[in-house]
Amino acid sequence: MKIIFLKLFMLFAISLYAKEEIAQKPFEELIIGYNHGFIKAMQKRKFNHLQEYLTQQIYYKTRVWIESFQANNYFMQSMLLEMKFEDLVVEQYSATFVTKEQWKYRYIDIRTNEVVKKPHLVDYKMKYFFVLLEDGTWKINHIKILDEKEEEIKE
């Protein structure tokens, strides 16, 4: 009897873990998609694809931020090296997800093709805020840097 109870308990625990894993995946995909979309927007000066991941408010804020670099003739060459998903909290209409991310980037002046900021390795602890829209989809509504450590690296 104890063995049957133990097996049932183990199956229940595994099913709960699997449900948590499945529930986490859409948020992970939004974050990864946004970050790759951000890189693409910096490179190609095209932004519409970001609307898939962001609410209008954060979309416009991100677009203005990127365009301000481009207006000053700066090109950010960036690469996402690593991402770890840490703490997901899902409420009825909102959610938050904490990540640890490692990025490598440098800035280039487009007019002169000179490196204006040498390559840096940056470790971020980020918090992504999500909102559930009326159509049942989740989108990123806010992004906050919780911690940032930057170091210059050799090319």
Coordinates of C-alpha atoms in Angstrom, one line a residue:
M1 CA 0.0 0.0 0.0
K2 CA 2.8 2.4 0.9
I3 CA 4.5 1.7 -2.5
I4 CA 1.3 2.4 -4.4
F5 CA 0.8 5.7 -2.4
L6 CA 4.4 6.7 -3.1
K7 CA 4.1 6.0 -6.8
L8 CA 0.9 8.0 -7.0
F9 CA 2.5 10.8 -5.2
M10 CA 5.5 10.8 -7.5
L11 CA 3.2 10.8 -10.6
F12 CA 1.3 13.7 -9.2
A13 CA 4.5 15.7 -8.4
I14 CA 5.8 15.0 -11.9
S15 CA 2.6 16.1 -13.5
L16 CA 2.7 19.4 -11.5
Y17 CA 6.3 20.0 -12.6
A18 CA 5.3 19.3 -16.3
K19 CA 2.4 21.8 -16.1
E20 CA 4.7 24.4 -14.6
E21 CA 7.2 23.8 -17.4
I22 CA 4.6 24.2 -20.0
A23 CA 3.2 27.3 -18.5
Q24 CA 6.7 28.9 -18.4
K25 CA 7.4 28.2 -22.1
P26 CA 5.2 31.0 -23.7
F27 CA 6.9 33.6 -21.5
E28 CA 10.3 32.3 -22.3
E29 CA 9.5 32.4 -26.0
L30 CA 8.3 36.0 -25.7
I31 CA 11.5 37.1 -24.0
I32 CA 13.7 35.3 -26.4
G33 CA 11.7 36.6 -29.4
Y34 CA 11.9 40.2 -28.1
N35 CA 15.6 40.0 -27.5
H36 CA 16.3 38.6 -31.0
G37 CA 13.9 41.2 -32.4
F38 CA 15.7 44.0 -30.5
I39 CA 19.0 42.9 -32.2
K40 CA 17.3 42.8 -35.6
A41 CA 15.8 46.3 -35.0
M42 CA 19.3 47.7 -34.2
Q43 CA 20.8 46.2 -37.3
K44 CA 18.1 46.8 -39.9
R45 CA 16.3 49.8 -38.6
K46 CA 13.0 47.9 -38.9
F47 CA 10.7 47.7 -35.9
N48 CA 7.3 46.3 -36.8
H49 CA 8.3 42.7 -35.8
L50 CA 8.6 43.9 -32.2
Q51 CA 4.9 44.5 -32.0
E52 CA 4.4 40.7 -31.8
Y53 CA 6.2 40.8 -28.3
L54 CA 5.4 44.2 -26.9
T55 CA 2.4 46.3 -25.9
Q56 CA 2.1 49.6 -27.8
Q57 CA 3.6 51.6 -24.9
I58 CA 6.8 49.6 -24.6
Y59 CA 7.0 49.2 -28.4
Y60 CA 7.2 53.0 -28.8
K61 CA 9.6 53.4 -25.9
T62 CA 11.9 50.8 -27.4
R63 CA 11.7 52.3 -30.9
V64 CA 12.5 55.8 -29.6
W65 CA 15.5 54.4 -27.6
I66 CA 16.9 52.6 -30.7
E67 CA 16.2 55.5 -33.0
S68 CA 18.0 57.9 -30.7
F69 CA 21.2 55.9 -31.1
Q70 CA 20.7 55.7 -34.9
A71 CA 20.0 59.5 -35.0
N72 CA 23.4 60.0 -33.4
N73 CA 25.0 57.7 -36.1
Y74 CA 25.7 54.9 -33.6
F75 CA 25.2 51.3 -34.4
M76 CA 25.1 48.9 -31.6
Q77 CA 26.6 45.5 -32.5
S78 CA 25.2 43.1 -29.9
M79 CA 25.1 39.4 -29.2
L80 CA 23.1 37.6 -26.6
L81 CA 25.5 35.0 -25.1
E82 CA 23.5 33.4 -22.4
M83 CA 20.1 33.6 -20.8
K84 CA 18.8 31.9 -17.7
F85 CA 15.2 32.0 -16.6
E86 CA 14.8 32.3 -12.8
D87 CA 11.5 33.3 -11.3
L88 CA 8.1 33.3 -13.0
V89 CA 5.1 34.7 -11.2
V90 CA 1.8 34.4 -13.0
E91 CA -1.3 36.2 -11.8
Q92 CA -4.7 36.3 -13.5
Y93 CA -4.0 39.2 -15.8
S94 CA -0.3 39.8 -15.3
A95 CA 3.0 38.0 -14.9
T96 CA 6.6 38.7 -14.1
F97 CA 9.7 36.8 -15.1
V98 CA 13.3 37.4 -13.8
T99 CA 16.2 36.4 -16.1
K100 CA 19.9 36.5 -16.0
E101 CA 21.4 37.6 -19.3
Q102 CA 24.9 38.0 -20.6
W103 CA 25.4 40.3 -23.6
K104 CA 28.4 41.3 -25.6
Y105 CA 28.3 44.6 -27.5
R106 CA 30.1 47.5 -28.9
Y107 CA 29.2 50.8 -30.6
I108 CA 30.3 51.9 -34.0
D109 CA 30.0 55.3 -35.6
I110 CA 28.2 54.7 -38.9
R111 CA 29.7 57.7 -40.6
T112 CA 33.4 56.9 -39.9
N113 CA 33.0 53.1 -39.3
E114 CA 35.1 53.6 -36.1
V115 CA 34.5 51.8 -32.9
V116 CA 33.3 54.5 -30.4
K117 CA 32.8 52.1 -27.5
K118 CA 35.0 49.0 -27.3
P119 CA 33.5 45.6 -26.8
H120 CA 31.9 45.1 -23.4
L121 CA 30.6 42.0 -21.6
V122 CA 27.5 42.9 -19.6
D123 CA 25.7 40.7 -17.1
Y124 CA 22.1 41.7 -16.4
K125 CA 19.5 40.6 -14.0
M126 CA 16.3 41.6 -15.7
K127 CA 12.6 41.6 -14.8
Y128 CA 10.1 41.4 -17.5
F129 CA 6.5 42.4 -16.8
F130 CA 3.7 40.9 -18.9
V131 CA 0.0 41.7 -19.4
L132 CA -2.7 39.4 -20.6
L133 CA -4.6 41.1 -23.5
E134 CA -8.3 40.8 -24.2
D135 CA -7.6 38.3 -27.1
G136 CA -5.9 35.9 -24.6
T137 CA -2.3 36.6 -25.7
W138 CA 0.5 37.7 -23.4
K139 CA 2.8 40.6 -24.2
I140 CA 5.7 42.3 -22.5
N141 CA 4.5 45.6 -20.9
H142 CA 7.6 46.7 -19.1
I143 CA 11.2 45.7 -18.7
K144 CA 13.4 46.6 -15.7
I145 CA 17.1 46.2 -15.1
L146 CA 17.5 44.9 -11.6
D147 CA 21.3 44.6 -11.7
E148 CA 24.0 45.3 -14.3
K149 CA 27.7 44.5 -14.3
E150 CA 29.8 45.6 -17.2
E151 CA 33.4 45.0 -18.1
E152 CA 35.5 45.9 -21.2
I153 CA 36.9 43.0 -23.1
K154 CA 39.5 42.6 -25.8
E155 CA 38.3 42.1 -29.4

